[in-house]
Every structure is written in structure tokens, then in C-alpha cells.
Coordinates of N, CA and C in Angstrom, one line a residue:
X1 N -105.0 -19.0 9.7 CA -106.4 -18.6 9.3 C -107.4 -19.1 10.3
X2 N -107.4 -20.4 10.6 CA -108.4 -21.0 11.5 C -108.4 -20.3 12.9
X3 N -107.2 -19.9 13.4 CA -107.1 -19.2 14.6 C -107.7 -17.9 14.6
X4 N -107.4 -17.1 13.5 CA -108.0 -15.8 13.3 C -109.5 -15.9 13.3
X5 N -110.1 -16.8 12.5 CA -111.5 -17.0 12.4 C -112.1 -17.3 13.8
X6 N -111.4 -18.2 14.5 CA -111.9 -18.6 15.9 C -112.0 -17.3 16.8
X7 N -110.9 -16.5 16.8 CA -110.8 -15.4 17.7 C -111.9 -14.4 17.2
X8 N -112.1 -14.2 15.9 CA -113.0 -13.2 15.5 C -114.5 -13.6 15.8
X9 N -114.7 -14.9 15.7 CA -116.1 -15.4 16.0 C -116.4 -15.2 17.5
X10 N -115.3 -15.5 18.3 CA -115.5 -15.3 19.8 C -115.9 -13.8 20.1
X11 N -115.1 -12.9 19.4 CA -115.4 -11.5 19.6 C -116.8 -11.1 19.1
X12 N -117.1 -11.7 17.9 CA -118.4 -11.5 17.3 C -119.6 -11.9 18.1
X13 N -119.5 -13.1 18.7 CA -120.6 -13.6 19.5 C -120.7 -12.8 20.8
X14 N -119.6 -12.4 21.4 CA -119.6 -11.6 22.6 C -120.2 -10.3 22.3
X15 N -119.8 -9.7 21.2 CA -120.4 -8.4 20.9 C -121.9 -8.5 20.5
X16 N -122.3 -9.6 19.9 CA -123.7 -9.7 19.6 C -124.5 -9.8 20.9
X17 N -124.0 -10.6 21.8 CA -124.8 -10.7 23.1 C -124.9 -9.3 23.8
X18 N -123.8 -8.6 23.8 CA -123.7 -7.3 24.5 C -124.6 -6.3 23.8
X19 N -124.5 -6.2 22.5 CA -125.3 -5.2 21.8 C -126.8 -5.5 21.9
X20 N -127.2 -6.7 21.9 CA -128.6 -7.0 22.1 C -129.0 -6.6 23.5
X21 N -128.2 -6.7 24.5 CA -128.5 -6.3 25.9 C -128.6 -4.7 25.9
X22 N -127.7 -4.0 25.2 CA -127.7 -2.6 25.2 C -128.9 -2.1 24.4
X23 N -129.2 -2.7 23.3 CA -130.3 -2.4 22.4 C -131.6 -2.5 23.2
X24 N -131.6 -3.5 24.1 CA -132.9 -3.7 24.9 C -133.3 -2.5 25.7
X25 N -132.3 -1.6 26.0 CA -132.6 -0.4 26.7 C -133.5 0.5 25.9
X26 N -133.5 0.4 24.6 CA -134.3 1.2 23.7 C -135.8 1.0 24.1
X27 N -136.1 -0.2 24.5 CA -137.5 -0.6 24.7 C -137.9 -0.7 26.2
X28 N -136.9 -0.4 27.1 CA -137.2 -0.5 28.5 C -137.7 0.8 29.1
X29 N -138.4 0.6 30.3 CA -138.7 1.8 31.1 C -137.5 2.1 32.0
X30 N -137.5 3.2 32.7 CA -136.4 3.5 33.5 C -136.2 2.5 34.6
X31 N -137.2 2.0 35.2 CA -137.1 1.0 36.3 C -136.6 -0.4 35.7
X32 N -137.1 -0.7 34.5 CA -136.6 -2.0 33.9 C -135.1 -1.9 33.6
X33 N -134.6 -0.7 33.2 CA -133.2 -0.6 32.9 C -132.4 -0.7 34.2
X34 N -132.9 -0.1 35.3 CA -132.2 -0.2 36.6 C -132.2 -1.7 37.1
X35 N -133.3 -2.4 36.9 CA -133.4 -3.8 37.3 C -132.4 -4.6 36.5
X36 N -132.3 -4.3 35.2 CA -131.4 -5.1 34.3 C -130.0 -4.9 34.8
X37 N -129.6 -3.7 35.1 CA -128.2 -3.4 35.6 C -128.0 -4.2 36.9
X38 N -129.0 -4.2 37.8 CA -128.9 -4.8 39.1 C -128.7 -6.3 39.0
X39 N -129.5 -6.9 38.1 CA -129.6 -8.4 37.9 C -128.5 -8.9 37.0
X40 N -128.1 -8.1 36.0 CA -127.1 -8.6 35.0 C -125.7 -8.3 35.4
X41 N -125.4 -7.1 35.8 CA -124.0 -6.7 36.1 C -123.6 -7.0 37.6
X42 N -124.5 -6.7 38.5 CA -124.1 -6.9 39.9 C -124.3 -8.4 40.4
X43 N -123.4 -8.9 41.2 CA -123.5 -10.2 41.7 C -124.6 -10.2 42.8
X44 N -125.1 -11.3 43.3 CA -126.1 -11.4 44.3 C -125.6 -10.7 45.6
X45 N -126.5 -10.0 46.3 CA -126.1 -9.4 47.5 C -126.7 -8.0 47.6
X46 N -126.4 -7.3 48.7 CA -126.9 -5.9 48.9 C -125.8 -4.9 48.4
X47 N -126.2 -4.2 47.4 CA -125.3 -3.2 46.9 C -126.1 -1.8 46.8
X48 N -126.7 -1.4 47.9 CA -127.6 -0.3 47.9 C -126.9 1.0 47.4
X49 N -125.7 1.3 47.8 CA -125.0 2.5 47.4 C -124.8 2.5 45.9
X50 N -124.4 1.4 45.3 CA -124.2 1.3 43.8 C -125.5 1.4 43.1
X51 N -126.5 0.7 43.5 CA -127.8 0.8 42.8 C -128.3 2.2 42.9
X52 N -128.2 2.9 44.0 CA -128.7 4.2 44.2 C -128.0 5.2 43.2
X53 N -126.7 5.1 43.2 CA -125.9 6.0 42.3 C -126.2 5.7 40.8
X54 N -126.2 4.4 40.4 CA -126.5 4.1 39.0 C -127.9 4.5 38.7
X55 N -128.8 4.4 39.6 CA -130.2 4.9 39.4 C -130.2 6.3 39.0
X56 N -129.3 7.2 39.5 CA -129.3 8.6 39.1 C -128.8 8.7 37.7
X57 N -127.8 7.9 37.3 CA -127.4 7.9 35.9 C -128.5 7.5 34.9
X58 N -129.2 6.4 35.3 CA -130.3 5.9 34.5 C -131.4 7.0 34.4
X59 N -131.7 7.7 35.5 CA -132.7 8.7 35.4 C -132.4 9.8 34.4
X60 N -131.1 10.2 34.5 CA -130.6 11.2 33.5 C -130.8 10.8 32.1
X61 N -130.4 9.5 31.8 CA -130.5 9.0 30.4 C -131.9 8.8 29.9
X62 N -132.8 8.6 30.9 CA -134.2 8.4 30.5 C -135.0 9.7 30.5
X63 N -134.4 10.8 30.8 CA -135.1 12.1 30.8 C -134.4 13.1 29.8
X64 N -133.5 13.9 30.3 CA -132.8 14.9 29.5 C -132.0 14.3 28.3
X65 N -131.4 13.1 28.5 CA -130.4 12.6 27.6 C -131.0 11.4 26.8
X66 N -132.3 11.2 26.8 CA -132.8 10.0 26.2 C -132.6 10.0 24.7
X67 N -132.9 11.1 24.0 CA -132.8 11.2 22.6 C -131.4 10.9 22.1
X68 N -130.4 11.5 22.8 CA -129.0 11.3 22.4 C -128.6 9.8 22.6
X69 N -129.0 9.2 23.7 CA -128.7 7.9 24.0 C -129.3 6.9 23.0
X70 N -130.5 7.1 22.6 CA -131.2 6.2 21.7 C -130.5 6.4 20.3
X71 N -130.1 7.6 19.9 CA -129.4 7.8 18.6 C -128.1 7.0 18.6
X72 N -127.4 7.1 19.8 CA -126.1 6.4 19.9 C -126.3 4.9 19.7
X73 N -127.4 4.3 20.3 CA -127.6 2.9 20.2 C -127.9 2.5 18.7
X74 N -128.7 3.3 18.0 CA -129.0 3.0 16.6 C -127.7 3.1 15.8
X75 N -126.9 4.1 15.9 CA -125.6 4.3 15.2 C -124.7 3.1 15.5
X76 N -124.5 2.8 16.7 CA -123.7 1.7 17.1 C -124.1 0.3 16.6
X77 N -125.4 0.1 16.6 CA -126.0 -1.1 16.1 C -125.7 -1.3 14.6
X78 N -125.9 -0.2 13.8 CA -125.7 -0.3 12.4 C -124.2 -0.6 12.1
X79 N -123.3 0.1 12.8 CA -121.9 -0.1 12.5 C -121.4 -1.4 13.0
X80 N -121.9 -1.9 14.1 CA -121.5 -3.3 14.6 C -121.9 -4.3 13.5
X81 N -123.1 -4.2 13.0 CA -123.6 -5.2 12.0 C -122.7 -5.1 10.7
X82 N -122.4 -3.9 10.2 CA -121.6 -3.7 9.0 C -120.2 -4.3 9.2
X83 N -119.6 -3.9 10.3 CA -118.2 -4.3 10.5 C -118.1 -5.8 10.8
X84 N -119.0 -6.3 11.5 CA -119.0 -7.8 11.7 C -119.0 -8.5 10.4
X85 N -119.8 -8.1 9.4 CA -119.9 -8.7 8.1 C -118.6 -8.4 7.2
X86 N -118.3 -7.1 7.2 CA -117.2 -6.7 6.3 C -115.8 -7.1 6.7
X87 N -115.6 -7.5 8.0 CA -114.3 -8.0 8.4 C -114.1 -9.5 8.2
X88 N -115.2 -10.1 7.8 CA -115.1 -11.5 7.5 C -114.6 -11.7 6.0
X89 N -113.7 -12.6 5.8 CA -113.0 -12.8 4.5 C -114.1 -13.1 3.5
X90 N -115.1 -13.8 3.8 CA -116.1 -14.2 2.9 C -116.8 -13.0 2.2
X91 N -116.9 -11.9 2.9 CA -117.6 -10.7 2.4 C -116.7 -10.2 1.2
X92 N -115.4 -10.3 1.3 CA -114.5 -9.8 0.3 C -114.4 -10.8 -0.9
X93 N -114.5 -12.1 -0.6 CA -114.3 -13.1 -1.7 C -115.6 -13.3 -2.5
X94 N -116.7 -13.3 -1.8 CA -118.0 -13.7 -2.5 C -119.0 -12.6 -2.6
X95 N -118.8 -11.5 -1.8 CA -119.8 -10.4 -1.8 C -119.1 -9.1 -1.9
X96 N -118.2 -8.9 -2.9 CA -117.4 -7.7 -2.9 C -118.2 -6.5 -3.2
X97 N -119.3 -6.5 -4.0 CA -120.1 -5.4 -4.2 C -120.8 -4.9 -2.9
X98 N -121.4 -5.9 -2.2 CA -122.0 -5.6 -0.9 C -121.0 -5.0 0.0
X99 N -119.8 -5.6 0.0 CA -118.7 -5.2 0.9 C -118.4 -3.7 0.7
X100 N -118.3 -3.3 -0.6 CA -117.9 -1.9 -0.9 C -119.0 -0.9 -0.6
X101 N -120.3 -1.3 -0.9 CA -121.4 -0.4 -0.6 C -121.6 -0.3 0.9
X102 N -121.5 -1.4 1.6 CA -121.6 -1.3 3.1 C -120.5 -0.5 3.7
X103 N -119.3 -0.6 3.1 CA -118.2 0.2 3.5 C -118.5 1.7 3.4
X104 N -119.1 2.1 2.3 CA -119.4 3.5 2.0 C -120.5 4.0 3.0
X105 N -121.4 3.1 3.3 CA -122.5 3.4 4.3 C -121.8 3.6 5.6
X106 N -120.9 2.7 6.0 CA -120.2 2.7 7.3 C -119.5 4.0 7.4
X107 N -118.8 4.5 6.4 CA -118.1 5.8 6.4 C -119.0 6.9 6.9
X108 N -120.2 7.0 6.3 CA -121.1 8.0 6.6 C -121.7 7.9 8.0
X109 N -122.1 6.7 8.4 CA -122.7 6.5 9.7 C -121.6 6.7 10.8
X110 N -120.4 6.2 10.5 CA -119.3 6.3 11.5 C -118.8 7.7 11.7
X111 N -118.9 8.6 10.6 CA -118.6 10.0 10.8 C -119.6 10.6 11.7
X112 N -120.9 10.4 11.6 CA -121.9 10.9 12.5 C -121.7 10.3 13.9
X113 N -121.4 9.0 13.9 CA -121.2 8.3 15.2 C -120.0 8.9 16.0
X114 N -118.9 9.2 15.3 CA -117.7 9.7 16.0 C -118.0 11.1 16.5
X115 N -118.6 12.0 15.7 CA -118.9 13.3 16.2 C -119.9 13.3 17.4
X116 N -120.9 12.4 17.3 CA -121.8 12.2 18.3 C -121.2 11.6 19.6
X117 N -120.2 10.8 19.4 CA -119.4 10.2 20.6 C -118.7 11.3 21.3
X118 N -118.1 12.3 20.6 CA -117.4 13.4 21.2 C -118.4 14.2 22.1
X119 N -119.6 14.4 21.5 CA -120.7 15.1 22.2 C -121.1 14.3 23.5
X120 N -121.3 13.0 23.3 CA -121.7 12.1 24.4 C -120.7 12.1 25.5
X121 N -119.4 12.1 25.2 CA -118.4 12.1 26.2 C -118.1 13.4 26.9
X122 N -118.1 14.5 26.0 CA -117.8 15.8 26.6 C -118.9 16.5 27.2
X123 N -120.1 16.4 26.6 CA -121.3 17.1 27.1 C -122.3 16.3 27.9
X124 N -122.6 15.1 27.3 CA -123.6 14.3 28.0 C -123.1 13.6 29.2
X125 N -121.8 13.3 29.2 CA -121.1 12.7 30.3 C -121.2 11.2 30.3
X126 N -121.2 10.6 29.1 CA -121.2 9.1 29.0 C -119.9 8.6 29.5
X127 N -120.0 7.4 30.1 CA -118.8 6.7 30.6 C -118.1 7.3 31.8
X128 N -118.9 8.2 32.5 CA -118.4 8.8 33.7 C -118.3 7.8 34.9
X129 N -118.9 6.7 34.6 CA -118.9 5.6 35.6 C -117.5 5.3 36.1
X130 N -116.5 5.5 35.2 CA -115.1 5.1 35.6 C -114.1 5.9 34.7
X131 N -113.0 6.2 35.3 CA -111.9 7.0 34.5 C -111.4 6.1 33.4
X132 N -111.2 4.8 33.6 CA -110.7 4.0 32.6 C -111.7 3.7 31.5
X133 N -113.0 3.6 31.8 CA -114.0 3.5 30.8 C -114.0 4.7 29.9
X134 N -114.0 5.9 30.5 CA -114.0 7.2 29.8 C -112.8 7.3 28.9
X135 N -111.6 6.9 29.5 CA -110.4 7.0 28.7 C -110.4 6.1 27.5
X136 N -110.9 4.9 27.7 CA -111.0 3.9 26.6 C -111.9 4.4 25.5
X137 N -113.0 5.1 25.8 CA -113.8 5.6 24.8 C -113.2 6.8 24.1
X138 N -112.4 7.7 24.8 CA -111.7 8.7 24.1 C -110.6 8.2 23.2
X139 N -109.9 7.1 23.6 CA -108.9 6.5 22.7 C -109.6 6.0 21.4
X140 N -110.8 5.3 21.6 CA -111.5 4.8 20.5 C -111.9 5.8 19.5
X141 N -112.4 7.0 20.0 CA -112.8 8.1 19.2 C -111.6 8.6 18.4
X142 N -110.4 8.8 19.0 CA -109.3 9.4 18.4 C -108.7 8.4 17.3
X143 N -108.6 7.1 17.6 CA -108.1 6.2 16.6 C -109.1 6.0 15.5
X144 N -110.4 5.9 15.8 CA -111.4 5.8 14.7 C -111.3 7.0 13.8
X145 N -111.1 8.2 14.3 CA -111.1 9.4 13.5 C -109.9 9.3 12.5
X146 N -108.9 8.6 12.8 CA -107.7 8.4 11.9 C -107.9 7.2 11.0
X147 N -108.3 6.1 11.6 CA -108.3 4.8 10.9 C -109.4 4.8 9.8
X148 N -110.6 5.3 10.0 CA -111.6 5.3 9.0 C -111.2 6.0 7.7
X149 N -110.9 7.3 7.8 CA -110.5 8.0 6.5 C -109.2 7.4 5.9
X150 N -108.3 6.8 6.7 CA -107.1 6.2 6.2 C -107.5 4.9 5.4
X151 N -108.4 4.1 6.0 CA -108.9 2.9 5.3 C -109.6 3.2 4.0
X152 N -110.4 4.3 4.0 CA -111.1 4.7 2.8 C -110.2 5.1 1.7
X153 N -109.2 5.9 2.1 CA -108.2 6.4 1.2 C -107.5 5.2 0.5
X154 N -107.0 4.2 1.3 CA -106.3 3.1 0.7 C -107.2 2.1 -0.1
X155 N -108.6 2.3 0.1 CA -109.5 1.5 -0.7 C -109.8 2.2 -2.1
X156 N -109.2 3.4 -2.3 CA -109.5 4.1 -3.5 C -110.4 5.3 -3.4
X157 N -110.6 5.7 -2.1 CA -111.5 6.8 -1.9 C -111.0 8.1 -2.5
X158 N -111.9 9.1 -2.8 CA -111.5 10.4 -3.4 C -110.7 10.2 -4.7
X159 N -111.0 9.1 -5.4 CA -110.3 8.9 -6.7 C -108.8 8.5 -6.5
X160 N -108.4 8.0 -5.4 CA -107.0 7.6 -5.1 C -106.8 6.2 -5.7
X161 N -106.8 6.1 -7.1 CA -106.7 4.8 -7.7 C -105.2 4.3 -7.7
X162 N -104.3 5.3 -7.8 CA -102.8 4.9 -7.8 C -102.4 4.5 -6.4
X163 N -102.9 5.1 -5.4 CA -102.5 4.8 -4.1 C -103.2 3.7 -3.4
X164 N -104.0 2.9 -4.1 CA -104.8 1.8 -3.5 C -103.8 0.8 -2.9
X165 N -104.2 0.4 -1.7 CA -103.3 -0.6 -1.0 C -104.2 -1.5 -0.1
X166 N -104.5 -2.7 -0.6 CA -105.5 -3.5 0.1 C -105.1 -3.9 1.5
X167 N -103.8 -4.1 1.7 CA -103.3 -4.5 3.0 C -103.4 -3.4 4.0
X168 N -103.0 -2.2 3.6 CA -103.2 -1.0 4.5 C -104.6 -0.7 4.8
X169 N -105.5 -0.9 3.8 CA -106.9 -0.7 4.0 C -107.4 -1.7 5.0
X170 N -107.0 -3.0 4.9 CA -107.4 -4.0 5.8 C -107.0 -3.7 7.3
X171 N -105.7 -3.3 7.4 CA -105.2 -2.9 8.8 C -106.0 -1.8 9.4
X172 N -106.3 -0.8 8.6 CA -107.0 0.4 9.1 C -108.4 0.0 9.5
X173 N -109.1 -0.9 8.7 CA -110.4 -1.3 9.1 C -110.5 -2.2 10.3
X174 N -109.5 -3.0 10.5 CA -109.4 -3.9 11.7 C -109.3 -3.0 12.9
X175 N -108.4 -2.0 12.8 CA -108.3 -1.0 14.0 C -109.6 -0.2 14.2
X176 N -110.2 0.1 13.1 CA -111.5 0.8 13.3 C -112.6 -0.1 14.0
X177 N -112.6 -1.3 13.6 CA -113.5 -2.3 14.2 C -113.2 -2.4 15.7
X178 N -111.9 -2.5 16.1 CA -111.5 -2.6 17.5 C -112.1 -1.4 18.3
X179 N -112.0 -0.2 17.6 CA -112.5 1.0 18.3 C -114.1 0.9 18.5
X180 N -114.7 0.5 17.4 CA -116.2 0.5 17.5 C -116.7 -0.6 18.5
X181 N -115.9 -1.6 18.7 CA -116.3 -2.6 19.7 C -115.9 -2.3 21.1
X182 N -115.3 -1.2 21.4 CA -114.8 -0.8 22.7 C -116.0 -0.8 23.7
X183 N -117.1 0.0 23.3 CA -118.2 0.2 24.2 C -118.9 -1.1 24.5
X184 N -119.3 -2.0 23.5 CA -119.9 -3.2 23.9 C -118.9 -4.1 24.7
X185 N -117.6 -4.1 24.4 CA -116.7 -4.9 25.2 C -116.6 -4.4 26.6
X186 N -116.7 -3.1 26.9 CA -116.8 -2.6 28.2 C -117.9 -3.2 29.0
X187 N -119.1 -3.3 28.3 CA -120.3 -3.9 29.0 C -120.0 -5.3 29.3
X188 N -119.4 -6.1 28.4 CA -119.2 -7.5 28.6 C -118.2 -7.7 29.8
X189 N -117.1 -6.9 29.8 CA -116.1 -7.1 30.8 C -116.6 -6.5 32.2
X190 N -117.6 -5.6 32.1 CA -118.2 -5.1 33.3 C -118.9 -6.2 34.1
X191 N -119.6 -7.0 33.4 CA -120.3 -8.1 34.0 C -119.3 -9.1 34.5
X192 N -118.3 -9.5 33.7 CA -117.3 -10.4 34.2 C -116.5 -9.9 35.4
X193 N -116.1 -8.7 35.3 CA -115.3 -8.1 36.4 C -116.1 -7.9 37.7
X194 N -117.3 -7.5 37.5 CA -118.1 -7.3 38.7 C -118.4 -8.6 39.5
X195 N -118.6 -9.7 38.7 CA -119.0 -10.9 39.4 C -117.8 -11.8 39.7
X196 N -116.7 -11.7 39.0 CA -115.6 -12.6 39.1 C -114.3 -11.9 39.4
X197 N -113.8 -11.1 38.5 CA -112.4 -10.6 38.6 C -112.1 -9.8 39.9
X198 N -113.1 -8.8 40.1 CA -112.8 -7.9 41.2 C -113.7 -8.2 42.4
X199 N -114.5 -9.2 42.4 CA -115.5 -9.4 43.5 C -114.9 -9.9 44.8
X200 N -115.1 -9.1 45.8 CA -114.6 -9.5 47.1 C -115.7 -9.4 48.2
X201 N -116.9 -9.4 47.7 CA -118.1 -9.2 48.7 C -118.9 -8.1 48.2
X202 N -120.1 -7.8 48.8 CA -120.9 -6.7 48.4 C -120.2 -5.4 48.3
X203 N -120.5 -4.6 47.3 CA -119.9 -3.3 47.1 C -120.7 -2.3 48.0
X204 N -120.1 -1.9 49.0 CA -120.7 -1.1 50.0 C -120.7 0.4 49.6
X205 N -119.8 0.8 48.7 CA -119.8 2.2 48.3 C -119.7 2.3 46.8
X206 N -120.1 3.4 46.2 CA -120.0 3.6 44.8 C -118.5 3.6 44.3
X207 N -117.6 4.2 45.2 CA -116.2 4.3 44.9 C -115.6 3.0 44.7
X208 N -116.0 2.0 45.6 CA -115.4 0.7 45.5 C -115.8 0.0 44.2
X209 N -117.0 0.2 43.7 CA -117.5 -0.3 42.4 C -116.8 0.4 41.3
X210 N -116.6 1.7 41.4 CA -116.0 2.5 40.4 C -114.5 2.1 40.1
X211 N -113.8 2.0 41.2 CA -112.4 1.7 41.2 C -112.1 0.2 41.0
X212 N -113.1 -0.7 41.2 CA -112.9 -2.1 41.1 C -113.3 -2.6 39.7
X213 N -114.5 -3.1 39.5 CA -115.0 -3.7 38.3 C -115.1 -2.7 37.1
X214 N -115.5 -1.4 37.4 CA -115.6 -0.5 36.4 C -114.3 -0.1 35.7
X215 N -113.3 0.1 36.5 CA -111.9 0.4 36.0 C -111.4 -0.8 35.3
X216 N -111.6 -2.0 35.8 CA -111.2 -3.3 35.2 C -111.8 -3.5 33.9
X217 N -113.1 -3.1 33.7 CA -113.8 -3.3 32.5 C -113.2 -2.4 31.4
X218 N -112.9 -1.1 31.8 CA -112.3 -0.2 30.8 C -110.9 -0.7 30.4
X219 N -110.1 -1.2 31.3 CA -108.7 -1.6 31.0 C -108.8 -2.9 30.1
X220 N -109.7 -3.9 30.4 CA -109.8 -5.1 29.7 C -110.3 -4.8 28.3
X221 N -111.3 -3.9 28.2 CA -111.9 -3.6 26.8 C -110.8 -2.9 26.0
X222 N -110.1 -1.9 26.5 CA -109.2 -1.1 25.7 C -108.0 -2.0 25.2
X223 N -107.3 -2.7 26.1 CA -106.2 -3.5 25.8 C -106.6 -4.8 25.1
X224 N -107.7 -5.4 25.5 CA -108.2 -6.6 24.9 C -108.6 -6.4 23.5
X225 N -109.3 -5.4 23.2 CA -109.7 -5.2 21.8 C -108.5 -4.9 20.8
X226 N -107.6 -4.1 21.3 CA -106.4 -3.8 20.4 C -105.5 -5.0 20.3
X227 N -105.5 -5.9 21.4 CA -104.7 -7.1 21.3 C -105.3 -8.1 20.3
X228 N -106.6 -8.2 20.3 CA -107.2 -9.1 19.3 C -107.0 -8.5 17.9
X229 N -107.1 -7.1 17.8 CA -106.9 -6.5 16.5 C -105.4 -6.8 16.0
X230 N -104.5 -6.7 16.9 CA -103.1 -6.9 16.5 C -102.9 -8.4 16.1
X231 N -103.6 -9.3 16.8 CA -103.5 -10.7 16.4 C -104.1 -10.9 15.0
X232 N -105.2 -10.3 14.8 CA -105.9 -10.5 13.5 C -105.0 -9.9 12.3
X233 N -104.4 -8.8 12.6 CA -103.5 -8.2 11.6 C -102.3 -9.1 11.3
X234 N -101.7 -9.6 12.3 CA -100.6 -10.5 12.2 C -100.9 -11.8 11.5
X235 N -102.1 -12.3 11.9 CA -102.5 -13.6 11.3 C -102.9 -13.5 9.9
X236 N -103.3 -12.4 9.4 CA -103.8 -12.2 8.1 C -102.7 -11.6 7.1
X237 N -101.5 -11.4 7.7 CA -100.4 -10.9 6.9 C -100.0 -11.8 5.7
X238 N -99.7 -11.3 4.6 CA -99.2 -12.1 3.5 C -97.9 -12.9 3.9
X239 N -97.6 -14.0 3.3 CA -96.4 -14.8 3.6 C -95.1 -14.0 3.7
X240 N -94.9 -13.1 2.7 CA -93.7 -12.3 2.6 C -93.6 -11.4 3.8
X241 N -94.7 -10.7 4.2 CA -94.7 -9.9 5.4 C -94.4 -10.6 6.7
X242 N -94.9 -11.8 6.8 CA -94.7 -12.7 7.9 C -93.2 -13.1 8.0
X243 N -92.6 -13.4 6.8 CA -91.2 -13.8 6.8 C -90.3 -12.6 7.2
X244 N -90.6 -11.4 6.8 CA -89.9 -10.2 7.2 C -90.0 -10.0 8.7
X245 N -91.2 -10.2 9.3 CA -91.4 -10.0 10.7 C -90.6 -10.9 11.5
X246 N -90.4 -12.2 11.0 CA -89.6 -13.2 11.7 C -88.1 -12.9 11.6

């Protein structure tokens, strides 16, 4: 239990930091957003080709795609807050009424969020920075589309009182949380990969940045999130389930 709490808190703090950075874009000008990318993501040095290309993406998001991007930030912020609270054991033990009503709210917001994510990926072109980043987001949309209604069903949704199963509900919600945290995790790993994991000197071309830290961020976010989810599911299994697994 202590290990599960430790890992969840690490993920929670990382997501809080990243979400506050992304939410800051809501209040930034186009130039401030570009400066934030340059100073936060890129390591010191001349990366003119990368800054120029990303500047084009920023310009798009602050003109034709601004409304869609801001709606995405609001939806993601609400869901991150709800899931961070609802996945903690204390919410189920001491605040069960709040846990249930927040879960219902999350179902509605997540439904809108998932449909909007499909639009953002297919039409707006979000995550085109990297193939792996885009792939990670499509995986999260697909799994979330199955995990959320499954979790709701096993919680007694649609009058399913006989089929209620707390353990299956818990597993589905942990997987849904892993999906919702994919995008913030990508931003977190983007910073780490750009400055540490893949850094071999100034990025002289956009392609080098795309195939280096951007792909690494997508891979680390996708497999990292589901690895943490698998760990949490295993760590929270009832004693009988753990004995069978062994």
C-alpha cells in the first residue's frame, strides 16, 4: 500500500506541475507561449530551426485553433482534478458521496473530452509534433472510450445493481486515469528527453528534434503511464487475487 501511494503521489505531483504549465498557456500571448517552449523544453543553445517550426504551430493554436485548444485545457484540467482525488483511497473511505458525484461529473466531462480529442487529433492536428506522441494520444482515446463506460457499469450505472463489481470498477478507472494523464506526461517527458535523454548538442533541424526527444516523450508517456497503472492495479489487488497471481 505504501509503495502504491508513493508512486501515485509521484505521478500526481508530476501531473500537477505539467498541468499548471499547460494551463498557463490560457493566459499567455503567442510570443509568451513560444518563449515558454524555448526556455522550458529546449536546453540552452541555438535551436533556430526548432523554434521556427514550433512557432508556426503556436501561431496556428493562437489564431484559428485557439477556441478548441482552450476548451481542451479546461476539460483536461477538470478531469485531472477529479481523477487525482477519486483515485485516492481516502476519497472512497471518507468521502464516498463526493466520490460518486464527482465520478458522475467525470463521466459527462470525459465523454465531451474524448469526442473533442478525436476532433483535435483528426481535424485540428494536435500532437503532430511526433508520430509517437500522436499514437500515444490515439491509444489513450481508444482505451478511455472503453474503460470509462466499463467502470461506470461496474459501479452500478444504468441500474446495474446485480452486476456491481468494485474491483473491476477500480481497474477500469485506473486505466482511464492512465489515459487522461498521457498528454500531461508527454509534456513532462518532453522536457526531460529534450534536455537529458536524447540531448547530443543543439538541434539543428526540426526532424532531429521530432525523431529524438519528441518520439522519446511519446514512448515514455505511453508505456510509463500504463506501467504505473499496472503496478497500482497489482498493488491494490485483494489478498486472494494476489495469491492466485503468484
